[in-house]
Each structure stands twice: as structure tokens, then as C-alpha cells.
Amino acid sequence: MTRRELLSALLAARAAKAASDSHVGYREYSRCLPDYLRDLAQKAYSARNRELAKLTGAPAIHARQKWVRETFWKLAGGMPEITPLNARTVGTFEREGYRVEKLLYESVPRFHIAGNLYLPSSGAAPYPGVLFQMGHSGNGKAYDSYQRCCQGLARLGYVVLAFDPMGQGERIYYPNSSLRATRLRSSDDEHTQPGKQMLLLGDTCTRLQVWDAVRSLDYLAAHPMVDPKRLASTGQSGGGTLTMLLAAVDDRLAAAAVMMGNTENFACANFNPPGSTDDAEQNLLGGGPLGFDRWDLLFPLAPKPLLVQVSARDFFGTYSPSYLTSGAEEFARLKTVYEKLGQSGRIAWRETPLPHGLSYDSRMEVYNFFGRWLKGDSKPVTEEPPVKPEPDETLWVAQSGNLVRTFGGKTPFLLNKERVPPKLPAPVEGLLGVRRPAETLRAGVLRRVASKGVDVEAWEVNSDPKVWVPAWMFLPRGSDRTKPVVLALEPNGRNGRWREGDLYQNIALAGYPLCVPDLRGIGDLDPEFGRGSPGYERSHQTEENYAWASLILGAPLLGQRVTDILAVIQALANHPGLAGRKIRIAAQGKMTIPAAFAAALSPRADSLYLSGGLISYRSLVDTENYFHSFANFAPKVLLHTDLPEVIAGLAPRPVALAGTVDAAGSRVEVKSVGELYRSSNVRILERADWTLESLVG
């Protein structure tokens, strides 16, 4: 090398080092939560694959079927008690080729179902019976294409029972002024609004909806014109998914046709966070760690005839990008089970190029599938029988078009509110899925810069695999070491009040070290968009969908955030300039709940200031129109504890509750808060301040 070349190399190395020294090294924090969930999904996918690989013969398959049924009821909240149906016919009308009876019955006491029973007027009884389950149509059983299919089946010689699912048709529980439509965004929300409340008490919308189907099948099977050995279920979209749920629990089904149901597993290959989250009954909470997923629902049906039809457009038009690939992969697994049971010809996969809907070609698939397997027809149906959908009012069981309005009875909200299960002690870590940090955990200091009278450190704390919590650390110069470190938790993250003259630098200027982190899903940890159709991904890019995904994968988002807080507390304790100082947690709005649980798990949290926090989980159960972040929900939490008990358990550490709100978001009077929080360590303040004075105590 010449002297000139050597000099050039030295200059280049010096420039590279200078560039390296000036590089802060921020991560792509938006990938942390998706990557964390992706790893959980991969573990669930691998665990399930290992179990399915063991299905080498009939004994192992039968054991798996039994496990699926038991596990489903465990996840759903337990099999309900069988109670009287109290069924009655409240009306009837005749049409060419069939008669319709209007039915009213109860799946649980005073929880009414409206059904239409289609009875053929030709042929001879007993007929095959078909339970027709609805997709998410606002008018339920009166939806045009669903009526067409029910009429077509009746004219082909089937007794058909079509019933409104909860929140649809005559069973809308959050009606607007007309009583005929929901005041919520859609029928999906009619399921999810009460479904979220149910999980707090260990119940699920899944359990309630599948039980409606079981009890409807009870009625159909007992009808004198029905052959109980030839029972089937079908439905499109959500009705297809409900057919899958019924197949998991009821061995009376002789055949099933799942038409465009949610036939994609959640924990699948190339998981795309937040995954195929949907309305409440379709999300199998806690299934991930058990290796239980949606396709397991169909295993108990084997080797009975099964048709799975999909819309080839649905991987971008309705469901997630994994809809077709996951469905095809899992169908192949289930077909192998049929083969091992000697019935490979009884399972079929069909695709339509048309959009999501029970269109003519899909209805023909239903007619011919059931014709072959329930009636033994040798010739296919080549044309749909004459059908003519009725006006909604013609099918109504209730004169008003709303069962609760006409017959009274219970709503899902009231059924859940009336549950009074005993409280059993349980460790918070297990309840929330919290991971405690290593005692040696330290923050990575990316850079320290000077501000006026304050030094600011850019931190990141490795709280979980592939998760780094970014934080600002404001350090006063020459501060009084008797003053506590303030850990501030904001709903919108760390970047709102960091500037000179703003709250956080002013707190540091007053001598209080201050740490402001983002937590998972908040601020810079807000997750990146997944791949796929913009319409689907945009609608799923919400905190609620990430909370559902976390629950399905067995790691509540609430617990993830508590884990993040505990990691930051540990990093503060190990900071050279802060060791031995007391730590005061100040939290605002939805961050008050993870703050309270973190304080319960960390004795290093010396005091707590909660501004604008929720008064109790019980208030969420007791309030029909509640408004609170779903990220703070944890399954079965009210079976074990509630926020007043958590706060009382912090004694003698002081806790200030400022501007406490109820589940509707309204301020609760100080006196009412005091009646619930009677512990001597609690100070109740009327206003939800977020000022220097309130944060430092």
C-alpha cells in the first residue's frame, strides 16, 4: 500500500468512526409488539403441528376429538345447564311447497330466540333436518339470500330451522329508536359489546352463541317430522363459523356445510399481526398456548360428511391475507384424518370466484351436498327450486320486530350482570401473564444530551423478547437525593410534553428525576401496519384488535404493559445516579390500571398517583354503554380481584385517586369513590390534574 493509499484508508476509518459515534441507533419500535405476537403465534403453530403429527391412527384421532370438545368448553367458559326450552308456535303461513311456523323458545331461562321452521308440504316424513345459521346480517333470518336457501331446502324435502343469532334480526339488544336496527356500528358490535364484559367474569360470547345453536338443534331433533339421525347444519360467513362451533360440541350432526366461515387458523404460518381477530365469538381466548385453533373445531365431526366452501376473493375482500393459505393447509390436515378413518370421500373443498355471500352457485353446492349425504340422491339438483324472499315483517315472531320489546326477557348484558361467582385468590402474575424482569436489567442509554438545567437521556429497556421500551429520562443537575424518581405514564406516550418549558423538564428543574416511557401499543411502540388489503388492515390496526390477538395467544396486553412498567422500574433501580431512590408512579387515563397492577407487583413503587382512572372492573360489567380501553381487560379478573382490592393491597404505600371515572367515562363524586375505597392509604381528589404539583405529590 502506498503512503497516499494508507492516508486515504486512515481518513476513511476516522470518518466512519465519527459517523458511528454520532449515530443514536434507534430501533424500529413499531415492530416490537408485532414481532412479540409473531413469536407467540409461531410457538402455538409449532405446538399444534407436533400434536397433529401424532394422529397416525383411529385411537389417537378419537382422543384428539375428545380433547377438542373438552378444551373448547374450557376456553368458552363451561357447558351451560340444560333448561326448559319453553317453546311455542306464535304464528304460521303457507307457501307453495312448504309451510313456515314462527317459533319462540329459550336457550337459557328468559333468553328468547326467534325462529322460523320451514316444513315441506310434499314427500313423506320423517325428513332430514337442517339447522340454518346466520351470517352477520342486520335482519338475521330475514336476509335475502338466507331466505332463498331455507326456502330452497324446504322445497327439496328438508325441515329447516332458521333462527336469529344474538344481536341480529329480532334479537337486537342495543336498538336505535326504531327498535329494528342497532345503534352500534354493526351486528358484529352487538356480539362484541357484551362479549368483552363477559370475559371479565369468565364467560364468553362464544359460549352463549354455540348454546343457542345446541338448543335450536334440540328443538329440531325432537320435531315429529324430523329424522334425528339425519341432522345437519349450514350457514354462510358468521353462520359458517357458528356451524364450526356447533360441530365441535354436538355429535348429533350427521353432516355440515361451512360456507365462507372463518376457516383460517389464528396461529398460522407467516402470522400477520394482529392476525384474524374478529367479533367476540370467533376469538378463542387462550387457545394459542394450548395449541387449539379454529380448524380444531371441525375435528370432532370426522369422518361425517363435511363441505368447506370459500370465496377465493375473501383473502383480500373480507378476511385476512392468510384466509386461503391457512384454510387450504388445514383442510389438507383434516382430509388426512378422514383418510386414516377410511372416509376420504366424505370431505370436500369448494371455491367460488364471487364475493362474500350465499349466492346462487353456493346455494346449489349446499343442495347437492346435503342431497347426496342426507337423502342419498343419485342425481344432482341442476336448478334451484322457485324461491321468493318474504318481507322481514312476514317472518317476525314478535309483533314489534324486537323480542325484548314484545316478550320481555333478558339481554346478554343482563345475563352477565346477574352472574355472581365466588372470588378465588390467584396470583396477579398468572392472571395477567406478567413476566418479572431480571434483577440485573439495565437501560440502554442511546445518548445523553444537555438541556437548560437538565440532562436528557434517550433510553430503551429490553422488557420482553424482541420488545424494547423507549423512554425519556430527565435528570436534574445536583438534585436532592431525598426526592423520588417520578415514573409518568401517559395514554398517548412519551412525546407530548418533553420540550423546554413543558411539564416534564419543569419537573426535573424542580429537582425530581423523571422517566417517561412508551408501553406496548403506545407512542413509538404503536404497531406497524400488517400486509394485505388496505381495507382489512386499516380496520384491524387498532388497540382493540391487538388486545384480542394478545388474549388469543395467552398474553393479555394489560399484562404485557405491566411487564414493561416493571422492567422500567428495575432499570431505574439499577441506574447509577438513581439507585436507592423512592419511585413514584403517576399514571393518567387508561394507563392507571397497568400502573396499579405494576405497583402491586413491585415494592419499589413507593407511591401512586392515578389521574382520571376507572373506578372498578365491576363498573364495566354493570354499565350497558361503557367506554374503556379493551387493552385493560383480562379474562376472569373479577373471579379473583378488582381495582379497589388491588389498591387496598398497596397499604401502607400512599395512593392518590384524582378525578376517578365510571365505565361510561363520567366523573364519580368523591363520596362515592370513598365508599368503595375505604383503605387508609387512599387519598381521594376531585380533579384529575396532571401538573407538576400533582405528579410529584
XYZ file of C-alpha atoms in Angstrom:
697
model
C 0.000 0.000 0.000
C 1.376 3.434 -0.916
C 1.570 6.282 1.572
C -1.308 8.000 -0.248
C -3.470 4.855 -0.053
C -2.629 4.406 3.620
C -3.563 8.010 4.367
C -6.878 7.619 2.484
C -7.677 4.464 4.431
C -6.936 6.181 7.757
C -9.103 9.166 6.839
C -11.932 6.857 5.751
C -11.720 4.895 9.016
C -11.751 8.121 11.030
C -14.812 9.360 9.114
C -16.582 6.043 9.633
C -15.858 6.166 13.368
C -17.115 9.748 13.581
C -20.323 8.751 11.798
C -20.689 5.757 14.103
C -20.133 7.903 17.186
C -22.866 10.317 16.071
C -25.411 7.585 15.286
C -28.053 7.251 18.019
C -29.248 3.811 16.963
C -32.997 3.930 17.459
C -34.798 0.710 16.646
C -37.958 0.278 14.593
C -40.082 0.269 17.729
C -43.264 -0.177 15.713
C -42.148 -3.753 15.043
C -41.796 -4.740 18.709
C -45.393 -5.668 19.509
C -45.999 -7.397 16.136
C -42.738 -9.348 16.472
C -43.603 -10.388 20.023
C -47.018 -11.673 18.920
C -45.484 -13.292 15.852
C -43.223 -15.350 18.100
C -46.159 -16.418 20.284
C -48.121 -17.416 17.197
C -45.198 -19.412 15.848
C -44.884 -21.293 19.147
C -48.618 -22.063 19.100
C -48.447 -23.155 15.458
C -45.469 -25.431 16.137
C -47.029 -26.937 19.258
C -50.235 -27.747 17.405
C -48.335 -29.214 14.468
C -46.465 -31.555 16.809
C -49.728 -32.832 18.260
C -51.372 -33.308 14.863
C -48.346 -35.294 13.684
C -49.265 -37.878 16.323
C -52.629 -38.634 14.674
C -51.445 -41.799 12.980
C -54.500 -43.952 13.604
C -58.089 -44.078 14.836
C -57.321 -44.270 18.610
C -55.174 -41.107 18.505
C -57.782 -39.329 16.365
C -60.610 -40.224 18.738
C -58.517 -38.997 21.670
C -57.929 -35.715 19.849
C -61.654 -35.338 19.167
C -62.426 -35.813 22.852
C -59.700 -33.315 23.785
C -61.084 -30.749 21.339
C -64.575 -30.939 22.797
C -63.350 -30.681 26.383
C -60.885 -27.903 25.583
C -63.487 -25.915 23.687
C -65.862 -25.850 26.643
C -62.963 -24.956 28.937
C -61.996 -21.984 26.774
C -65.594 -20.910 26.190
C -66.481 -20.823 29.878
C -68.068 -24.216 30.508
C -71.066 -26.094 29.197
C -74.317 -24.431 30.346
C -77.060 -26.238 32.214
C -79.864 -27.677 30.086
C -83.091 -25.855 30.976
C -86.639 -25.991 29.552
C -86.964 -24.583 26.034
C -90.493 -23.293 26.749
C -91.064 -23.452 23.001
C -94.260 -22.229 21.424
C -95.564 -21.506 17.958
C -96.900 -17.955 17.700
C -97.909 -17.929 14.046
C -97.794 -19.733 10.726
C -98.195 -19.132 6.998
C -98.418 -21.333 3.923
C -96.489 -21.091 0.671
C -96.335 -23.373 -2.324
C -94.270 -26.400 -1.365
C -93.793 -25.577 2.338
C -95.237 -24.074 5.499
C -93.475 -21.735 7.958
C -94.053 -21.833 11.692
C -92.938 -18.875 13.793
C -91.225 -20.135 16.932
C -90.284 -18.632 20.266
C -88.049 -20.588 22.653
C -85.372 -20.038 25.315
C -81.795 -21.284 25.231
C -81.382 -20.256 28.876
C -84.190 -19.014 31.119
C -85.810 -15.866 29.719
C -83.227 -15.552 26.927
C -85.513 -15.728 23.928
C -84.788 -16.952 20.406
C -86.916 -16.179 17.352
C -87.011 -18.978 14.792
C -88.708 -19.864 11.516
C -89.375 -23.552 10.970
C -89.761 -24.457 7.284
C -91.829 -27.647 6.826
C -92.118 -29.365 3.418
C -95.654 -29.944 2.157
C -94.654 -32.734 -0.227
C -92.934 -36.038 0.315
C -93.225 -38.118 3.454
C -91.922 -37.607 6.981
C -89.560 -38.077 8.636
C -87.456 -35.569 6.721
C -83.795 -34.677 7.158
C -83.395 -31.649 9.429
C -81.139 -28.689 8.661
C -80.197 -26.043 11.202
C -79.545 -22.896 9.175
C -77.237 -20.436 10.956
C -76.994 -16.787 10.016
C -74.087 -14.684 8.973
C -73.818 -11.165 10.328
C -76.901 -9.802 8.632
C -78.613 -6.989 10.465
C -82.031 -8.533 9.765
C -80.898 -12.041 10.699
C -83.101 -14.834 9.362
C -84.892 -12.433 7.007
C -81.737 -11.738 4.959
C -82.488 -12.230 1.261
C -80.052 -14.990 0.274
C -80.558 -16.839 3.576
C -84.301 -16.930 2.995
C -83.694 -18.234 -0.516
C -81.593 -21.105 0.789
C -84.100 -22.024 3.516
C -86.982 -21.979 1.032
C -84.962 -23.983 -1.474
C -84.094 -26.645 1.103
C -87.727 -26.894 2.252
C -88.931 -27.372 -1.314
C -86.300 -30.084 -1.766
C -87.640 -32.048 1.218
C -85.798 -30.798 4.326
C -87.206 -29.440 7.558
C -85.212 -26.243 8.131
C -84.906 -24.248 11.344
C -83.578 -20.726 10.807
C -83.063 -18.610 13.919
C -81.785 -15.142 14.744
C -78.399 -15.069 16.469
C -77.970 -12.690 19.375
C -77.775 -9.090 18.210
C -79.450 -9.693 14.853
C -82.962 -9.661 13.405
C -85.495 -9.683 16.216
C -82.746 -10.093 18.828
C -81.093 -6.674 18.568
C -80.144 -5.726 22.125
C -78.773 -2.227 21.523
C -81.579 -0.847 19.335
C -81.909 2.645 17.982
C -85.215 4.485 18.215
C -86.788 2.318 15.505
C -86.090 -0.880 17.540
C -85.310 -2.572 14.206
C -81.646 -1.654 13.821
C -78.689 -1.447 16.148
C -77.395 1.860 17.447
C -73.917 0.322 17.418
C -71.735 0.253 14.306
C -72.873 -3.189 13.158
C -74.195 -6.572 14.233
C -70.560 -7.522 14.928
C -70.587 -4.980 17.746
C -73.850 -6.446 19.061
C -71.780 -9.579 19.736
C -68.602 -7.899 20.932
C -70.055 -5.181 23.181
C -71.418 -7.724 25.697
C -68.730 -10.265 24.799
C -65.992 -8.082 26.261
C -67.932 -7.686 29.500
C -68.497 -11.448 29.721
C -64.827 -12.331 29.745
C -64.290 -10.298 32.919
C -66.468 -12.873 34.712
C -65.079 -15.920 32.936
C -67.854 -16.192 30.357
C -67.716 -15.673 26.589
C -69.954 -14.697 23.736
C -68.719 -17.923 22.120
C -70.411 -20.000 24.797
C -73.670 -18.074 24.570
C -73.894 -18.333 20.802
C -72.980 -22.006 20.481
C -75.500 -22.814 23.196
C -78.217 -21.069 21.162
C -77.322 -23.446 18.328
C -77.298 -26.540 20.576
C -80.739 -25.728 21.981
C -82.072 -24.945 18.493
C -80.832 -28.352 17.380
C -82.652 -29.824 20.399
C -85.911 -28.414 19.073
C -85.238 -29.591 15.517
C -84.201 -33.110 16.573
C -87.338 -33.565 18.678
C -89.768 -32.480 15.966
C -92.055 -35.357 14.900
C -91.460 -34.630 11.202
C -87.659 -34.818 11.533
C -85.381 -37.842 11.376
C -82.973 -37.270 14.313
C -80.351 -39.446 12.608
C -80.199 -37.087 9.624
C -79.421 -33.721 11.160
C -77.128 -31.161 9.539
C -76.014 -27.577 9.991
C -75.041 -24.966 7.463
C -74.531 -21.228 7.287
C -72.530 -18.626 5.449
C -69.922 -16.212 6.834
C -70.584 -15.929 10.578
C -73.159 -18.705 10.123
C -70.411 -20.899 8.717
C -68.293 -20.154 11.771
C -71.227 -20.933 14.071
C -71.601 -24.230 12.228
C -67.957 -24.946 13.070
C -68.610 -24.152 16.740
C -71.624 -26.473 16.784
C -69.634 -29.241 15.098
C -67.141 -29.065 17.969
C -69.710 -29.803 20.673
C -72.664 -31.724 19.236
C -72.235 -35.227 17.839
C -75.854 -35.384 16.652
C -74.809 -33.680 13.410
C -74.701 -36.142 10.529
C -73.225 -33.601 8.105
C -72.143 -29.954 7.923
C -71.625 -27.390 5.180
C -69.381 -24.472 6.214
C -69.882 -21.709 3.671
C -67.233 -18.960 3.832
C -66.893 -19.201 7.593
C -63.779 -18.021 9.382
C -61.800 -21.043 8.207
C -58.362 -19.681 8.941
C -56.333 -20.522 11.966
C -55.140 -17.690 14.121
C -51.698 -19.144 14.810
C -50.705 -19.955 11.261
C -47.629 -19.941 9.065
C -46.329 -16.416 8.373
C -48.570 -14.897 11.040
C -49.557 -11.347 10.112
C -50.213 -9.346 13.320
C -52.718 -8.716 14.720
C -53.989 -11.788 12.884
C -57.520 -12.820 12.012
C -59.183 -11.209 15.010
C -62.918 -10.912 14.559
C -66.040 -10.326 16.588
C -66.133 -11.823 20.060
C -67.496 -15.334 19.472
C -64.869 -16.144 16.838
C -61.875 -15.385 19.078
C -60.856 -18.467 21.063
C -59.241 -16.835 24.088
C -56.220 -18.665 25.461
C -56.223 -21.157 22.602
C -52.689 -20.320 21.471
C -50.704 -21.780 24.393
C -52.855 -24.937 24.255
C -52.301 -25.456 20.547
C -56.055 -25.092 19.965
C -57.268 -23.219 16.914
C -60.294 -22.758 14.650
C -59.775 -25.823 12.484
C -59.775 -27.980 15.597
C -63.494 -27.195 15.803
C -64.112 -29.473 12.816
C -62.121 -32.464 14.060
C -64.951 -33.927 16.208
C -67.163 -34.143 13.097
C -64.818 -36.567 11.307
C -65.486 -38.805 9.466
C -69.020 -37.460 8.869
C -69.649 -35.580 5.597
C -68.165 -32.077 5.587
C -68.239 -29.408 2.895
C -65.980 -26.353 3.223
C -66.650 -23.656 0.663
C -64.639 -20.454 0.398
C -64.733 -17.319 -1.695
C -61.389 -17.072 -3.491
C -61.695 -13.293 -3.158
C -62.016 -13.341 0.615
C -58.282 -13.273 1.349
C -58.406 -9.593 0.421
C -62.143 -8.842 0.317
C -63.321 -9.974 3.748
C -60.778 -11.882 5.823
C -57.035 -11.653 6.398
C -54.284 -12.432 3.854
C -53.899 -15.884 5.488
C -57.502 -16.898 4.836
C -56.919 -19.124 1.804
C -53.414 -20.364 2.565
C -54.214 -21.309 6.153
C -57.568 -22.791 5.165
C -56.064 -24.926 2.413
C -53.245 -26.139 4.677
C -55.609 -27.074 7.480
C -58.118 -28.672 5.119
C -55.337 -30.967 3.898
C -54.577 -31.945 7.520
C -58.225 -32.717 8.216
C -58.574 -34.651 4.978
C -55.683 -36.830 6.122
C -57.685 -37.598 9.268
C -60.646 -38.635 7.091
C -58.315 -40.847 5.075
C -56.970 -42.537 8.198
C -60.564 -43.207 9.249
C -61.294 -44.723 5.835
C -63.667 -41.981 4.624
C -61.642 -39.700 2.361
C -64.623 -39.172 0.028
C -66.736 -37.527 2.709
C -64.826 -34.245 2.888
C -64.868 -31.623 0.146
C -63.361 -28.181 -0.556
C -65.033 -25.821 -2.992
C -64.095 -22.318 -4.154
C -66.244 -19.677 -5.767
C -64.777 -16.654 -7.571
C -67.686 -14.497 -6.390
C -67.513 -12.102 -3.423
C -68.538 -12.934 0.124
C -72.172 -14.030 0.076
C -74.502 -17.019 -0.242
C -75.004 -16.565 -3.973
C -76.818 -18.939 -6.314
C -73.810 -21.166 -7.026
C -73.087 -21.521 -3.297
C -76.673 -22.465 -2.526
C -76.507 -25.125 -5.239
C -73.433 -26.571 -3.510
C -75.467 -26.864 -0.290
C -78.423 -28.515 -2.030
C -76.296 -31.120 -3.761
C -74.050 -31.854 -0.793
C -76.978 -32.498 1.532
C -78.858 -34.314 -1.232
C -76.023 -36.781 -1.537
C -75.314 -37.353 2.134
C -78.694 -36.859 3.845
C -81.063 -38.187 1.187
C -78.906 -40.465 -0.936
C -79.845 -38.628 -4.133
C -78.156 -40.109 -7.175
C -78.947 -37.186 -9.458
C -77.716 -33.675 -8.747
C -80.001 -30.691 -8.431
C -79.479 -28.676 -11.612
C -81.653 -25.675 -10.794
C -82.772 -24.003 -7.595
C -86.466 -24.518 -6.824
C -88.655 -21.396 -7.152
C -87.935 -19.078 -4.199
C -89.255 -15.661 -3.245
C -87.955 -13.871 -0.142
C -90.612 -12.514 2.204
C -90.694 -9.031 3.735
C -88.991 -9.009 7.130
C -92.305 -8.405 8.913
C -93.814 -11.616 7.497
C -91.184 -13.677 9.314
C -91.341 -11.803 12.597
C -92.172 -13.737 15.737
C -92.607 -10.520 17.738
C -95.210 -8.034 16.595
C -92.770 -5.182 17.210
C -89.894 -6.951 15.456
C -87.949 -6.971 18.748
C -88.235 -9.880 21.171
C -87.309 -7.921 24.286
C -89.842 -5.216 23.447
C -92.679 -7.716 22.889
C -91.894 -10.573 25.276
C -89.537 -9.025 27.838
C -86.782 -11.368 28.913
C -83.043 -10.998 29.251
C -80.297 -9.447 27.170
C -76.697 -10.722 27.081
C -75.737 -7.685 29.158
C -78.275 -8.548 31.878
C -77.362 -12.239 31.884
C -73.740 -11.321 32.529
C -74.543 -8.633 35.079
C -76.530 -11.125 37.148
C -73.594 -13.550 37.442
C -72.230 -13.536 40.989
C -69.405 -16.090 41.021
C -67.324 -16.592 44.161
C -63.973 -14.831 44.314
C -60.973 -17.101 44.488
C -57.423 -15.955 45.281
C -54.990 -16.009 42.368
C -51.520 -14.531 41.814
C -51.606 -11.416 39.658
C -48.689 -12.639 37.533
C -50.633 -15.658 36.351
C -53.881 -13.765 35.958
C -52.307 -11.181 33.661
C -49.445 -13.212 32.184
C -46.826 -10.863 33.657
C -43.086 -11.551 33.286
C -40.860 -10.202 36.032
C -37.581 -8.598 34.937
C -34.141 -9.877 35.817
C -32.629 -8.134 38.844
C -29.665 -7.133 36.683
C -31.731 -5.404 33.989
C -30.344 -2.019 32.978
C -31.478 0.560 30.486
C -29.572 1.041 27.302
C -28.626 4.736 27.155
C -28.611 5.662 23.474
C -27.461 9.231 24.019
C -27.295 11.848 26.754
C -27.789 15.478 25.786
C -27.920 18.711 27.733
C -30.919 20.975 28.084
C -31.218 24.094 30.204
C -30.561 22.919 33.762
C -31.456 19.330 32.848
C -29.777 16.364 31.176
C -31.943 14.206 28.937
C -31.154 10.555 28.308
C -32.702 8.547 25.483
C -33.363 5.105 26.959
C -34.511 1.746 25.764
C -35.294 -1.137 28.108
C -35.476 -4.735 26.897
C -38.668 -5.801 28.708
C -39.512 -8.975 26.768
C -38.120 -10.973 23.852
C -37.936 -8.613 20.854
C -39.517 -5.787 22.872
C -37.585 -2.608 23.737
C -39.360 0.104 25.674
C -38.183 3.590 24.644
C -38.166 6.251 27.349
C -37.030 9.793 28.096
C -35.050 10.192 31.314
C -34.922 13.786 32.567
C -32.141 14.210 35.131
C -31.828 17.345 37.252
C -28.314 18.568 37.936
C -27.267 18.335 41.566
C -30.739 17.361 42.799
C -31.806 16.472 46.333
C -31.472 12.683 46.549
C -34.374 12.531 49.004
C -36.750 13.457 46.200
C -38.327 10.451 44.481
C -37.972 9.466 40.881
C -41.249 10.072 39.047
C -42.344 7.461 36.523
C -45.010 9.108 34.340
C -47.342 7.018 32.181
C -49.397 8.811 29.547
C -52.090 7.280 27.294
C -50.551 8.922 24.230
C -46.960 8.125 25.070
C -43.801 9.997 25.962
C -43.557 12.593 23.202
C -46.200 15.119 24.206
C -44.586 17.219 26.971
C -40.824 16.827 26.640
C -39.825 20.288 25.358
C -38.217 23.133 27.296
C -40.876 24.905 29.306
C -43.148 21.861 29.188
C -44.219 19.781 32.154
C -41.505 17.141 32.173
C -38.453 19.371 32.008
C -40.063 21.607 34.627
C -40.450 18.615 36.963
C -36.747 17.852 36.525
C -35.865 21.510 37.083
C -37.737 21.229 40.401
C -35.252 18.522 41.393
C -37.216 15.367 40.581
C -35.722 12.834 38.161
C -38.454 11.888 35.699
C -38.815 8.877 33.417
C -41.493 8.840 30.688
C -41.688 5.558 28.737
C -43.846 4.297 25.943
C -45.518 0.968 26.630
C -46.533 -1.671 24.113
C -49.007 -0.271 21.630
C -48.420 3.302 22.858
C -46.437 6.157 21.290
C -43.395 4.928 19.368
C -44.444 1.350 20.212
C -47.664 1.799 18.251
C -47.514 -1.222 15.896
C -46.746 -1.060 12.209
C -49.420 -1.901 9.635
C -49.653 -5.521 8.571
C -49.561 -6.620 4.979
C -52.697 -7.185 2.943
C -55.778 -5.369 1.715
C -55.821 -1.742 2.922
C -59.471 -2.026 3.952
C -58.829 -5.074 6.121
C -55.544 -3.897 7.594
C -56.825 -0.396 8.301
C -59.842 -1.738 10.174
C -57.653 -4.101 12.219
C -54.925 -1.559 13.041
C -56.476 -0.766 16.400
C -55.540 -1.267 20.013
C -58.634 -3.438 20.449
C -57.589 -5.901 17.757
C -54.088 -6.159 19.220
C -55.705 -6.763 22.605
C -57.829 -9.584 21.142
C -54.758 -11.091 19.483
C -52.857 -10.973 22.761
C -55.699 -12.699 24.606
C -55.965 -15.444 21.981
C -52.221 -16.044 22.274
C -52.394 -16.188 26.066
C -50.590 -12.908 26.816
C -53.099 -10.166 27.750
C -51.970 -6.752 26.527
C -52.577 -5.498 30.063
C -50.013 -7.997 31.329
C -47.574 -7.004 28.598
C -47.803 -3.375 29.692
C -47.357 -4.298 33.350
C -44.264 -6.254 32.281
C -42.963 -3.123 30.536
C -43.519 -0.982 33.645
C -41.772 -3.486 35.890
C -38.816 -3.550 33.521
C -38.557 0.254 33.598
C -38.776 0.243 37.416
C -35.926 -2.289 37.533
C -33.864 -0.168 35.147
C -34.451 2.884 37.342
C -33.328 0.930 40.394
C -30.106 -0.056 38.608
C -29.311 3.411 37.236
C -26.019 4.600 38.825
C -27.358 8.019 39.678
C -30.753 6.870 40.938
C -30.030 3.759 42.999
C -31.821 3.743 46.344
C -34.303 6.471 45.468
C -38.015 6.026 46.022
C -40.125 5.683 42.892
C -43.467 7.438 42.465
C -45.719 6.204 39.650
C -48.032 8.789 38.106
C -50.491 7.491 35.517
C -53.274 9.030 33.504
C -56.483 7.611 31.996
C -56.215 4.069 30.687
C -52.643 3.786 31.990
C -53.860 3.848 35.601
C -54.816 0.160 35.579
C -51.448 -1.228 34.429
C -49.820 1.234 36.846
C -51.859 -0.129 39.778
C -51.042 -3.739 38.946
C -47.350 -2.904 38.483
C -47.261 -1.224 41.884
C -48.899 -4.316 43.386
C -46.058 -6.421 41.993
C -43.159 -4.085 42.742
C -42.409 -2.907 46.285
C -40.004 -0.378 44.724
C -43.065 1.690 43.735
C -43.311 3.812 46.856
C -46.393 5.885 45.985
C -49.031 6.118 43.291
C -50.935 8.981 41.651
C -53.812 7.885 39.387
C -55.482 10.611 37.366
C -58.816 10.019 35.620
C -58.707 6.279 36.268
C -61.536 3.751 36.117
C -63.273 3.206 39.458
C -63.583 -0.584 39.128
C -63.874 -3.509 36.752
C -67.299 -4.178 38.231
C -68.491 -0.873 36.811
C -67.692 -2.215 33.334
C -69.976 -5.194 33.946
C -72.745 -3.015 35.401
C -72.753 -0.388 32.631
C -74.501 -1.209 29.356
C -72.952 1.686 27.418
C -69.393 1.505 28.684
C -66.322 3.184 27.224
C -62.936 1.881 28.253
C -59.851 0.592 26.522
C -60.121 -3.135 25.835
C -56.368 -3.330 26.437
C -57.157 -3.250 30.176
C -59.470 -6.284 30.082
C -58.230 -9.577 31.479
C -60.190 -12.854 31.360
C -61.708 -13.897 34.696
C -60.244 -10.913 36.548
C -63.461 -10.397 38.531
C -63.352 -14.001 39.697
C -60.247 -13.061 41.686
C -59.948 -9.344 42.363
C -60.991 -5.805 41.469
C -59.254 -2.448 41.456
C -60.316 -1.385 44.997
C -58.794 -4.608 46.329
C -55.603 -4.053 44.357
C -55.254 -0.535 45.748
C -56.027 -1.670 49.310
C -53.287 -4.254 48.974
C -50.721 -1.488 48.444
C -51.123 -0.204 52.023
C -49.329 1.454 53.721
C -47.949 2.954 50.500
C -49.927 6.133 49.704
C -52.245 6.230 46.704
C -53.986 9.330 45.333
C -57.100 8.837 43.183
C -57.821 12.012 41.247
C -60.917 12.577 39.135
C -61.966 8.916 39.110
C -64.447 7.992 36.366
C -67.063 5.296 35.893
C -67.338 2.905 32.953
C -69.307 5.464 30.949
C -66.436 7.950 31.355
C -68.334 10.218 33.783
C -66.684 11.717 36.847
C -67.584 9.921 40.088
C -68.254 12.020 43.165
C -65.571 11.924 45.841
C -68.033 10.498 48.367
C -68.949 7.594 46.081
C -65.292 6.818 45.408
C -64.661 6.851 49.156
C -67.436 4.336 49.760
C -65.613 1.872 47.503
C -62.033 2.719 48.510
C -62.026 2.577 52.305
C -58.349 1.797 52.835
C -56.443 4.290 54.989
C -53.675 4.605 52.376
C -56.026 6.176 49.813
C -56.479 9.915 49.299
C -59.357 10.906 47.008
C -59.163 14.093 44.943
C -61.947 15.627 42.901
C -59.946 16.879 39.907
C -57.876 14.800 37.514
C -54.918 17.166 37.441
C -51.732 16.449 35.507
C -49.455 19.153 36.842
C -46.047 19.426 38.482
C -47.636 19.590 41.922
C -49.856 16.545 41.403
C -47.192 14.368 39.810
C -44.549 14.938 42.471
C -47.034 14.627 45.352
